[in-house]
């Protein structure tokens, strides 16, 4: 499960007031919920795009800190998707994921990558808690 931060000054609940409708718009009908760190995330067991096998997404609340968007997508092997003739679906899958994340977080793919790099560097610089 990967968690995504909002842009400075932005709040997830302002950008996505109805998480279920938002997830359904991008991935398909929500069929279940799944617990993650004390939060119920939405599950799409049969996503609209044939590249996706299963999608888990939702709001992760941290009390005094800003909420984050959690997203995990199980994807089918590329060879299988291409063999079925779903090359366009494979291209669309990348766009769907990026559009979903950008609309929710107001951060494009480059900003998300840069943030991830910084968090990894911060972890590497932190002293070991031994």
mmCIF file of N, CA and C in Angstrom:
data_model
loop_
_atom_site.group_PDB
_atom_site.id
_atom_site.type_symbol
_atom_site.label_atom_id
_atom_site.label_comp_id
_atom_site.label_asym_id
_atom_site.label_seq_id
_atom_site.Cartn_x
_atom_site.Cartn_y
_atom_site.Cartn_z
ATOM 1 N N UNK A 1 0.855 -1.171 0.000
ATOM 2 C CA UNK A 1 0.000 0.000 0.000
ATOM 3 C C UNK A 1 0.903 1.236 0.000
ATOM 4 N N UNK A 2 0.624 2.130 -0.896
ATOM 5 C CA UNK A 2 1.390 3.365 -0.958
ATOM 6 C C UNK A 2 0.480 4.512 -0.522
ATOM 7 N N UNK A 3 1.053 5.431 0.246
ATOM 8 C CA UNK A 3 0.298 6.585 0.722
ATOM 9 C C UNK A 3 0.818 7.844 0.039
ATOM 10 N N UNK A 4 -0.107 8.729 -0.300
ATOM 11 C CA UNK A 4 0.242 9.947 -1.024
ATOM 12 C C UNK A 4 -0.166 11.171 -0.225
ATOM 13 N N UNK A 5 0.753 12.130 -0.126
ATOM 14 C CA UNK A 5 0.512 13.375 0.590
ATOM 15 C C UNK A 5 -0.183 14.376 -0.318
ATOM 16 N N UNK A 6 -0.807 15.326 0.323
ATOM 17 C CA UNK A 6 -1.453 16.421 -0.395
ATOM 18 C C UNK A 6 -0.433 17.542 -0.601
ATOM 19 N N UNK A 7 -0.743 18.437 -1.531
ATOM 20 C CA UNK A 7 0.088 19.632 -1.688
ATOM 21 C C UNK A 7 -0.065 20.500 -0.453
ATOM 22 N N UNK A 8 0.928 21.310 -0.217
ATOM 23 C CA UNK A 8 0.890 22.229 0.921
ATOM 24 C C UNK A 8 -0.373 23.085 0.839
ATOM 25 N N UNK A 9 -1.087 23.168 1.941
ATOM 26 C CA UNK A 9 -2.307 23.968 2.005
ATOM 27 C C UNK A 9 -3.555 23.259 1.499
ATOM 28 N N UNK A 10 -3.394 22.067 0.954
ATOM 29 C CA UNK A 10 -4.532 21.308 0.429
ATOM 30 C C UNK A 10 -4.937 20.234 1.430
ATOM 31 N N UNK A 11 -6.222 19.888 1.431
ATOM 32 C CA UNK A 11 -6.730 18.836 2.299
ATOM 33 C C UNK A 11 -7.543 17.866 1.457
ATOM 34 N N UNK A 12 -7.351 16.585 1.690
ATOM 35 C CA UNK A 12 -8.000 15.548 0.901
ATOM 36 C C UNK A 12 -9.523 15.667 0.950
ATOM 37 N N UNK A 13 -10.082 15.939 2.125
ATOM 38 C CA UNK A 13 -11.541 16.010 2.241
ATOM 39 C C UNK A 13 -12.120 17.171 1.430
ATOM 40 N N UNK A 14 -11.332 18.225 1.185
ATOM 41 C CA UNK A 14 -11.795 19.333 0.347
ATOM 42 C C UNK A 14 -11.770 18.953 -1.132
ATOM 43 N N UNK A 15 -10.754 18.223 -1.528
ATOM 44 C CA UNK A 15 -10.593 17.839 -2.940
ATOM 45 C C UNK A 15 -11.493 16.659 -3.312
ATOM 46 N N UNK A 16 -11.705 15.741 -2.340
ATOM 47 C CA UNK A 16 -12.508 14.538 -2.610
ATOM 48 C C UNK A 16 -13.532 14.374 -1.484
ATOM 49 N N UNK A 17 -14.650 15.094 -1.554
ATOM 50 C CA UNK A 17 -15.639 14.995 -0.486
ATOM 51 C C UNK A 17 -16.346 13.640 -0.442
ATOM 52 N N UNK A 18 -16.505 12.982 -1.592
ATOM 53 C CA UNK A 18 -17.174 11.686 -1.654
ATOM 54 C C UNK A 18 -16.193 10.663 -2.227
ATOM 55 N N UNK A 19 -15.425 10.022 -1.351
ATOM 56 C CA UNK A 19 -14.372 9.105 -1.775
ATOM 57 C C UNK A 19 -14.930 7.934 -2.578
ATOM 58 N N UNK A 20 -16.069 7.390 -2.173
ATOM 59 C CA UNK A 20 -16.623 6.230 -2.885
ATOM 60 C C UNK A 20 -16.964 6.584 -4.331
ATOM 61 N N UNK A 21 -17.635 7.699 -4.539
ATOM 62 C CA UNK A 21 -17.984 8.118 -5.905
ATOM 63 C C UNK A 21 -16.720 8.392 -6.718
ATOM 64 N N UNK A 22 -15.716 8.962 -6.072
ATOM 65 C CA UNK A 22 -14.451 9.280 -6.739
ATOM 66 C C UNK A 22 -13.745 8.003 -7.199
ATOM 67 N N UNK A 23 -13.669 7.008 -6.332
ATOM 68 C CA UNK A 23 -13.033 5.731 -6.674
ATOM 69 C C UNK A 23 -13.817 5.042 -7.791
ATOM 70 N N UNK A 24 -15.135 5.064 -7.694
ATOM 71 C CA UNK A 24 -15.962 4.416 -8.725
ATOM 72 C C UNK A 24 -15.811 5.097 -10.079
ATOM 73 N N UNK A 25 -15.636 6.409 -10.082
ATOM 74 C CA UNK A 25 -15.465 7.155 -11.331
ATOM 75 C C UNK A 25 -14.216 6.687 -12.091
ATOM 76 N N UNK A 26 -13.156 6.396 -11.373
ATOM 77 C CA UNK A 26 -11.893 6.023 -12.001
ATOM 78 C C UNK A 26 -11.714 4.514 -12.203
ATOM 79 N N UNK A 27 -12.218 3.711 -11.263
ATOM 80 C CA UNK A 27 -11.872 2.294 -11.285
ATOM 81 C C UNK A 27 -13.046 1.333 -11.464
ATOM 82 N N UNK A 28 -14.237 1.732 -11.105
ATOM 83 C CA UNK A 28 -15.385 0.843 -11.214
ATOM 84 C C UNK A 28 -16.092 0.706 -9.878
ATOM 85 N N UNK A 29 -17.080 -0.166 -9.850
ATOM 86 C CA UNK A 29 -17.945 -0.322 -8.688
ATOM 87 C C UNK A 29 -17.186 -0.820 -7.454
ATOM 88 N N UNK A 30 -17.397 -0.132 -6.333
ATOM 89 C CA UNK A 30 -16.821 -0.555 -5.052
ATOM 90 C C UNK A 30 -17.599 -1.772 -4.576
ATOM 91 N N UNK A 31 -16.865 -2.854 -4.269
ATOM 92 C CA UNK A 31 -17.511 -4.108 -3.904
ATOM 93 C C UNK A 31 -17.302 -4.505 -2.446
ATOM 94 N N UNK A 32 -16.373 -3.845 -1.766
ATOM 95 C CA UNK A 32 -16.040 -4.269 -0.404
ATOM 96 C C UNK A 32 -15.227 -3.171 0.271
ATOM 97 N N UNK A 33 -14.902 -3.397 1.545
ATOM 98 C CA UNK A 33 -13.957 -2.538 2.251
ATOM 99 C C UNK A 33 -12.879 -3.426 2.853
ATOM 100 N N UNK A 34 -11.744 -2.808 3.142
ATOM 101 C CA UNK A 34 -10.610 -3.532 3.719
ATOM 102 C C UNK A 34 -9.960 -2.625 4.756
ATOM 103 N N UNK A 35 -9.612 -3.179 5.900
ATOM 104 C CA UNK A 35 -9.006 -2.401 6.973
ATOM 105 C C UNK A 35 -7.513 -2.190 6.694
ATOM 106 N N UNK A 36 -7.072 -0.948 6.888
ATOM 107 C CA UNK A 36 -5.659 -0.604 6.742
ATOM 108 C C UNK A 36 -5.336 0.457 7.780
ATOM 109 N N UNK A 37 -4.478 0.128 8.715
ATOM 110 C CA UNK A 37 -4.058 1.048 9.777
ATOM 111 C C UNK A 37 -5.245 1.729 10.450
ATOM 112 N N UNK A 38 -6.283 0.946 10.749
ATOM 113 C CA UNK A 38 -7.443 1.458 11.462
ATOM 114 C C UNK A 38 -8.443 2.200 10.595
ATOM 115 N N UNK A 39 -8.244 2.203 9.289
ATOM 116 C CA UNK A 39 -9.147 2.891 8.362
ATOM 117 C C UNK A 39 -9.780 1.876 7.428
ATOM 118 N N UNK A 40 -11.035 2.103 7.062
ATOM 119 C CA UNK A 40 -11.700 1.251 6.077
ATOM 120 C C UNK A 40 -11.471 1.835 4.696
ATOM 121 N N UNK A 41 -10.740 1.090 3.871
ATOM 122 C CA UNK A 41 -10.485 1.515 2.501
ATOM 123 C C UNK A 41 -11.469 0.815 1.568
ATOM 124 N N UNK A 42 -11.702 1.416 0.428
ATOM 125 C CA UNK A 42 -12.641 0.889 -0.550
ATOM 126 C C UNK A 42 -11.950 -0.111 -1.473
ATOM 127 N N UNK A 43 -12.648 -1.186 -1.810
ATOM 128 C CA UNK A 43 -12.091 -2.232 -2.661
ATOM 129 C C UNK A 43 -12.936 -2.341 -3.929
ATOM 130 N N UNK A 44 -12.251 -2.400 -5.065
ATOM 131 C CA UNK A 44 -12.901 -2.659 -6.349
ATOM 132 C C UNK A 44 -12.338 -3.999 -6.814
ATOM 133 N N UNK A 45 -13.161 -5.053 -6.695
ATOM 134 C CA UNK A 45 -12.697 -6.401 -7.042
ATOM 135 C C UNK A 45 -12.714 -6.675 -8.543
ATOM 136 N N UNK A 46 -13.506 -5.930 -9.295
ATOM 137 C CA UNK A 46 -13.599 -6.136 -10.740
ATOM 138 C C UNK A 46 -13.509 -4.779 -11.441
ATOM 139 N N UNK A 47 -12.300 -4.202 -11.501
ATOM 140 C CA UNK A 47 -12.148 -2.870 -12.088
ATOM 141 C C UNK A 47 -12.560 -2.826 -13.561
ATOM 142 N N UNK A 48 -12.951 -1.638 -14.000
ATOM 143 C CA UNK A 48 -13.371 -1.425 -15.386
ATOM 144 C C UNK A 48 -12.245 -1.690 -16.376
ATOM 145 N N UNK A 49 -11.028 -1.295 -16.048
ATOM 146 C CA UNK A 49 -9.882 -1.499 -16.943
ATOM 147 C C UNK A 49 -9.361 -2.923 -16.766
ATOM 148 N N UNK A 50 -9.241 -3.696 -17.848
ATOM 149 C CA UNK A 50 -8.819 -5.093 -17.736
ATOM 150 C C UNK A 50 -7.376 -5.282 -17.260
ATOM 151 N N UNK A 51 -6.594 -4.230 -17.221
ATOM 152 C CA UNK A 51 -5.223 -4.327 -16.711
ATOM 153 C C UNK A 51 -5.232 -4.499 -15.192
ATOM 154 N N UNK A 52 -6.189 -3.856 -14.536
ATOM 155 C CA UNK A 52 -6.278 -3.913 -13.085
ATOM 156 C C UNK A 52 -7.028 -5.165 -12.657
ATOM 157 N N UNK A 53 -6.438 -5.904 -11.709
ATOM 158 C CA UNK A 53 -7.137 -7.061 -11.139
ATOM 159 C C UNK A 53 -7.966 -6.657 -9.935
ATOM 160 N N UNK A 54 -7.395 -5.765 -9.118
ATOM 161 C CA UNK A 54 -8.046 -5.357 -7.869
ATOM 162 C C UNK A 54 -7.478 -4.007 -7.468
ATOM 163 N N UNK A 55 -8.334 -3.145 -6.951
ATOM 164 C CA UNK A 55 -7.913 -1.813 -6.514
ATOM 165 C C UNK A 55 -8.394 -1.593 -5.085
ATOM 166 N N UNK A 56 -7.490 -1.082 -4.245
ATOM 167 C CA UNK A 56 -7.842 -0.703 -2.873
ATOM 168 C C UNK A 56 -7.438 0.766 -2.727
ATOM 169 N N UNK A 57 -8.377 1.609 -2.330
ATOM 170 C CA UNK A 57 -8.095 3.041 -2.228
ATOM 171 C C UNK A 57 -8.946 3.662 -1.139
ATOM 172 N N UNK A 58 -8.445 4.765 -0.591
ATOM 173 C CA UNK A 58 -9.233 5.488 0.394
ATOM 174 C C UNK A 58 -8.413 6.449 1.213
ATOM 175 N N UNK A 59 -9.094 7.052 2.158
ATOM 176 C CA UNK A 59 -8.504 8.060 3.035
ATOM 177 C C UNK A 59 -7.894 7.387 4.265
ATOM 178 N N UNK A 60 -6.662 7.783 4.592
ATOM 179 C CA UNK A 60 -6.004 7.304 5.804
ATOM 180 C C UNK A 60 -5.878 8.496 6.739
ATOM 181 N N UNK A 61 -6.519 8.399 7.885
ATOM 182 C CA UNK A 61 -6.533 9.500 8.846
ATOM 183 C C UNK A 61 -5.451 9.290 9.903
ATOM 184 N N UNK A 62 -4.764 10.385 10.240
ATOM 185 C CA UNK A 62 -3.690 10.328 11.222
ATOM 186 C C UNK A 62 -3.913 11.280 12.392
ATOM 187 N N UNK A 63 -5.136 11.587 12.709
ATOM 188 C CA UNK A 63 -5.428 12.438 13.862
ATOM 189 C C UNK A 63 -4.954 13.855 13.662
ATOM 190 N N UNK A 64 -3.826 14.216 14.275
ATOM 191 C CA UNK A 64 -3.352 15.592 14.241
ATOM 192 C C UNK A 64 -2.672 15.951 12.921
ATOM 193 N N UNK A 65 -2.286 14.947 12.127
ATOM 194 C CA UNK A 65 -1.648 15.215 10.836
ATOM 195 C C UNK A 65 -2.701 15.204 9.728
ATOM 196 N N UNK A 66 -2.310 15.725 8.562
ATOM 197 C CA UNK A 66 -3.234 15.728 7.424
ATOM 198 C C UNK A 66 -3.491 14.306 6.948
ATOM 199 N N UNK A 67 -4.719 14.079 6.467
ATOM 200 C CA UNK A 67 -5.059 12.780 5.892
ATOM 201 C C UNK A 67 -4.215 12.535 4.651
ATOM 202 N N UNK A 68 -4.000 11.261 4.357
ATOM 203 C CA UNK A 68 -3.290 10.878 3.137
ATOM 204 C C UNK A 68 -4.208 9.986 2.311
ATOM 205 N N UNK A 69 -3.899 9.881 1.042
ATOM 206 C CA UNK A 69 -4.612 8.996 0.144
ATOM 207 C C UNK A 69 -3.818 7.703 0.048
ATOM 208 N N UNK A 70 -4.483 6.581 0.311
ATOM 209 C CA UNK A 70 -3.835 5.275 0.178
ATOM 210 C C UNK A 70 -4.326 4.632 -1.111
ATOM 211 N N UNK A 71 -3.405 3.983 -1.830
ATOM 212 C CA UNK A 71 -3.770 3.334 -3.081
ATOM 213 C C UNK A 71 -2.893 2.110 -3.290
ATOM 214 N N UNK A 72 -3.554 1.001 -3.619
ATOM 215 C CA UNK A 72 -2.838 -0.215 -3.999
ATOM 216 C C UNK A 72 -3.586 -0.834 -5.170
ATOM 217 N N UNK A 73 -2.847 -1.110 -6.245
ATOM 218 C CA UNK A 73 -3.451 -1.698 -7.431
ATOM 219 C C UNK A 73 -2.721 -2.993 -7.766
ATOM 220 N N UNK A 74 -3.479 -4.084 -7.839
ATOM 221 C CA UNK A 74 -2.937 -5.345 -8.340
ATOM 222 C C UNK A 74 -3.175 -5.346 -9.845
ATOM 223 N N UNK A 75 -2.093 -5.519 -10.602
ATOM 224 C CA UNK A 75 -2.206 -5.509 -12.053
ATOM 225 C C UNK A 75 -1.914 -6.881 -12.631
ATOM 226 N N UNK A 76 -2.541 -7.164 -13.751
ATOM 227 C CA UNK A 76 -2.287 -8.415 -14.455
ATOM 228 C C UNK A 76 -0.960 -8.291 -15.191
ATOM 229 N N UNK A 77 -0.289 -9.407 -15.443
ATOM 230 C CA UNK A 77 0.987 -9.361 -16.182
ATOM 231 C C UNK A 77 0.796 -8.721 -17.565
ATOM 232 N N UNK A 78 1.741 -7.885 -17.952
ATOM 233 C CA UNK A 78 1.653 -7.164 -19.219
ATOM 234 C C UNK A 78 1.516 -8.117 -20.409
ATOM 235 N N UNK A 79 2.248 -9.232 -20.368
ATOM 236 C CA UNK A 79 2.198 -10.190 -21.481
ATOM 237 C C UNK A 79 0.776 -10.721 -21.673
ATOM 238 N N UNK A 80 0.105 -10.980 -20.566
ATOM 239 C CA UNK A 80 -1.264 -11.501 -20.608
ATOM 240 C C UNK A 80 -2.225 -10.468 -21.201
ATOM 241 N N UNK A 81 -2.072 -9.230 -20.779
ATOM 242 C CA UNK A 81 -2.936 -8.153 -21.252
ATOM 243 C C UNK A 81 -2.731 -7.933 -22.754
ATOM 244 N N UNK A 82 -1.469 -7.919 -23.180
ATOM 245 C CA UNK A 82 -1.149 -7.704 -24.598
ATOM 246 C C UNK A 82 -1.629 -8.879 -25.442
ATOM 247 N N UNK A 83 -1.450 -10.101 -24.933
ATOM 248 C CA UNK A 83 -1.884 -11.299 -25.664
ATOM 249 C C UNK A 83 -3.394 -11.290 -25.906
ATOM 250 N N UNK A 84 -4.146 -10.677 -24.992
ATOM 251 C CA UNK A 84 -5.595 -10.573 -25.148
ATOM 252 C C UNK A 84 -5.994 -9.429 -26.072
ATOM 253 N N UNK A 85 -5.002 -8.679 -26.553
ATOM 254 C CA UNK A 85 -5.283 -7.565 -27.452
ATOM 255 C C UNK A 85 -5.697 -6.298 -26.734
ATOM 256 N N UNK A 86 -5.336 -6.167 -25.471
ATOM 257 C CA UNK A 86 -5.729 -4.993 -24.680
ATOM 258 C C UNK A 86 -4.590 -3.989 -24.521
ATOM 259 N N UNK A 87 -3.859 -3.749 -25.612
ATOM 260 C CA UNK A 87 -2.740 -2.806 -25.551
ATOM 261 C C UNK A 87 -3.228 -1.404 -25.174
ATOM 262 N N UNK A 88 -4.351 -0.985 -25.753
ATOM 263 C CA UNK A 88 -4.896 0.337 -25.427
ATOM 264 C C UNK A 88 -5.262 0.436 -23.948
ATOM 265 N N UNK A 89 -5.785 -0.650 -23.402
ATOM 266 C CA UNK A 89 -6.150 -0.665 -21.983
ATOM 267 C C UNK A 89 -4.919 -0.504 -21.110
ATOM 268 N N UNK A 90 -3.796 -1.077 -21.548
ATOM 269 C CA UNK A 90 -2.554 -0.952 -20.784
ATOM 270 C C UNK A 90 -2.093 0.504 -20.768
ATOM 271 N N UNK A 91 -2.206 1.177 -21.897
ATOM 272 C CA UNK A 91 -1.835 2.595 -21.956
ATOM 273 C C UNK A 91 -2.792 3.427 -21.108
ATOM 274 N N UNK A 92 -4.078 3.104 -21.188
ATOM 275 C CA UNK A 92 -5.079 3.832 -20.410
ATOM 276 C C UNK A 92 -4.877 3.642 -18.911
ATOM 277 N N UNK A 93 -4.403 2.471 -18.494
ATOM 278 C CA UNK A 93 -4.225 2.175 -17.069
ATOM 279 C C UNK A 93 -3.269 3.164 -16.411
ATOM 280 N N UNK A 94 -2.196 3.489 -17.100
ATOM 281 C CA UNK A 94 -1.225 4.452 -16.561
ATOM 282 C C UNK A 94 -1.884 5.817 -16.416
ATOM 283 N N UNK A 95 -2.623 6.232 -17.440
ATOM 284 C CA UNK A 95 -3.291 7.533 -17.398
ATOM 285 C C UNK A 95 -4.348 7.577 -16.286
ATOM 286 N N UNK A 96 -5.099 6.498 -16.128
ATOM 287 C CA UNK A 96 -6.138 6.447 -15.096
ATOM 288 C C UNK A 96 -5.522 6.621 -13.705
ATOM 289 N N UNK A 97 -4.470 5.876 -13.448
ATOM 290 C CA UNK A 97 -3.816 5.955 -12.132
ATOM 291 C C UNK A 97 -3.264 7.361 -11.892
ATOM 292 N N UNK A 98 -2.557 7.924 -12.881
ATOM 293 C CA UNK A 98 -1.981 9.260 -12.720
ATOM 294 C C UNK A 98 -3.053 10.329 -12.569
ATOM 295 N N UNK A 99 -4.130 10.235 -13.356
ATOM 296 C CA UNK A 99 -5.217 11.220 -13.252
ATOM 297 C C UNK A 99 -5.901 11.135 -11.889
ATOM 298 N N UNK A 100 -6.132 9.914 -11.399
ATOM 299 C CA UNK A 100 -6.742 9.705 -10.086
ATOM 300 C C UNK A 100 -5.895 10.373 -8.998
ATOM 301 N N UNK A 101 -4.596 10.091 -9.017
ATOM 302 C CA UNK A 101 -3.709 10.638 -7.992
ATOM 303 C C UNK A 101 -3.571 12.156 -8.103
ATOM 304 N N UNK A 102 -3.479 12.664 -9.325
ATOM 305 C CA UNK A 102 -3.321 14.106 -9.483
ATOM 306 C C UNK A 102 -4.585 14.859 -9.065
ATOM 307 N N UNK A 103 -5.746 14.338 -9.417
ATOM 308 C CA UNK A 103 -6.984 15.015 -9.027
ATOM 309 C C UNK A 103 -7.160 14.998 -7.502
ATOM 310 N N UNK A 104 -6.786 13.900 -6.871
ATOM 311 C CA UNK A 104 -6.963 13.792 -5.421
ATOM 312 C C UNK A 104 -5.932 14.612 -4.645
ATOM 313 N N UNK A 105 -4.681 14.594 -5.087
ATOM 314 C CA UNK A 105 -3.604 15.218 -4.319
ATOM 315 C C UNK A 105 -3.160 16.564 -4.851
ATOM 316 N N UNK A 106 -3.561 16.890 -6.086
ATOM 317 C CA UNK A 106 -3.120 18.101 -6.775
ATOM 318 C C UNK A 106 -1.603 18.099 -6.977
ATOM 319 N N UNK A 107 -1.036 16.890 -7.100
ATOM 320 C CA UNK A 107 0.406 16.754 -7.362
ATOM 321 C C UNK A 107 0.567 15.855 -8.579
ATOM 322 N N UNK A 108 1.352 16.319 -9.546
ATOM 323 C CA UNK A 108 1.566 15.506 -10.744
ATOM 324 C C UNK A 108 2.584 14.405 -10.454
ATOM 325 N N UNK A 109 2.816 13.555 -11.439
ATOM 326 C CA UNK A 109 3.698 12.396 -11.243
ATOM 327 C C UNK A 109 5.101 12.829 -10.835
ATOM 328 N N UNK A 110 5.614 13.892 -11.434
ATOM 329 C CA UNK A 110 6.966 14.363 -11.090
ATOM 330 C C UNK A 110 7.032 14.811 -9.627
ATOM 331 N N UNK A 111 6.043 15.550 -9.170
ATOM 332 C CA UNK A 111 6.021 16.014 -7.784
ATOM 333 C C UNK A 111 5.915 14.829 -6.822
ATOM 334 N N UNK A 112 5.123 13.821 -7.191
ATOM 335 C CA UNK A 112 5.012 12.634 -6.327
ATOM 336 C C UNK A 112 6.337 11.875 -6.267
ATOM 337 N N UNK A 113 7.020 11.745 -7.408
ATOM 338 C CA UNK A 113 8.332 11.061 -7.424
ATOM 339 C C UNK A 113 9.342 11.816 -6.579
ATOM 340 N N UNK A 114 9.391 13.146 -6.738
ATOM 341 C CA UNK A 114 10.327 13.956 -5.966
ATOM 342 C C UNK A 114 10.074 13.819 -4.472
ATOM 343 N N UNK A 115 8.810 13.805 -4.081
ATOM 344 C CA UNK A 115 8.448 13.650 -2.675
ATOM 345 C C UNK A 115 8.880 12.282 -2.152
ATOM 346 N N UNK A 116 8.682 11.256 -2.965
ATOM 347 C CA UNK A 116 9.083 9.904 -2.574
ATOM 348 C C UNK A 116 10.595 9.824 -2.406
ATOM 349 N N UNK A 117 11.341 10.454 -3.319
ATOM 350 C CA UNK A 117 12.807 10.465 -3.215
ATOM 351 C C UNK A 117 13.246 11.142 -1.927
ATOM 352 N N UNK A 118 12.612 12.279 -1.609
ATOM 353 C CA UNK A 118 12.972 12.999 -0.382
ATOM 354 C C UNK A 118 12.693 12.157 0.859
ATOM 355 N N UNK A 119 11.566 11.450 0.881
ATOM 356 C CA UNK A 119 11.236 10.648 2.063
ATOM 357 C C UNK A 119 12.213 9.484 2.206
ATOM 358 N N UNK A 120 12.658 8.901 1.100
ATOM 359 C CA UNK A 120 13.643 7.817 1.159
ATOM 360 C C UNK A 120 14.979 8.364 1.647
ATOM 361 N N UNK A 121 15.375 9.542 1.150
ATOM 362 C CA UNK A 121 16.620 10.148 1.598
ATOM 363 C C UNK A 121 16.549 10.488 3.077
ATOM 364 N N UNK A 122 15.410 11.004 3.539
ATOM 365 C CA UNK A 122 15.251 11.334 4.958
ATOM 366 C C UNK A 122 15.378 10.080 5.822
ATOM 367 N N UNK A 123 14.822 8.968 5.357
ATOM 368 C CA UNK A 123 14.920 7.703 6.095
ATOM 369 C C UNK A 123 16.360 7.227 6.153
ATOM 370 N N UNK A 124 17.106 7.421 5.086
ATOM 371 C CA UNK A 124 18.498 6.974 5.039
ATOM 372 C C UNK A 124 19.382 7.826 5.942
ATOM 373 N N UNK A 125 19.025 9.099 6.098
ATOM 374 C CA UNK A 125 19.812 9.996 6.945
ATOM 375 C C UNK A 125 19.477 9.869 8.430
ATOM 376 N N UNK A 126 18.342 9.289 8.750
ATOM 377 C CA UNK A 126 17.913 9.181 10.145
ATOM 378 C C UNK A 126 18.803 8.187 10.895
ATOM 379 N N UNK A 127 19.167 8.499 12.137
ATOM 380 C CA UNK A 127 19.970 7.557 12.916
ATOM 381 C C UNK A 127 19.154 6.311 13.263
ATOM 382 N N UNK A 128 19.828 5.199 13.352
ATOM 383 C CA UNK A 128 19.152 3.961 13.693
ATOM 384 C C UNK A 128 18.652 4.036 15.127
ATOM 385 N N UNK A 129 17.443 3.560 15.332
ATOM 386 C CA UNK A 129 16.873 3.528 16.681
ATOM 387 C C UNK A 129 17.197 2.187 17.312
ATOM 388 N N UNK A 130 18.447 1.999 17.663
ATOM 389 C CA UNK A 130 18.887 0.718 18.236
ATOM 390 C C UNK A 130 19.037 0.844 19.719
#
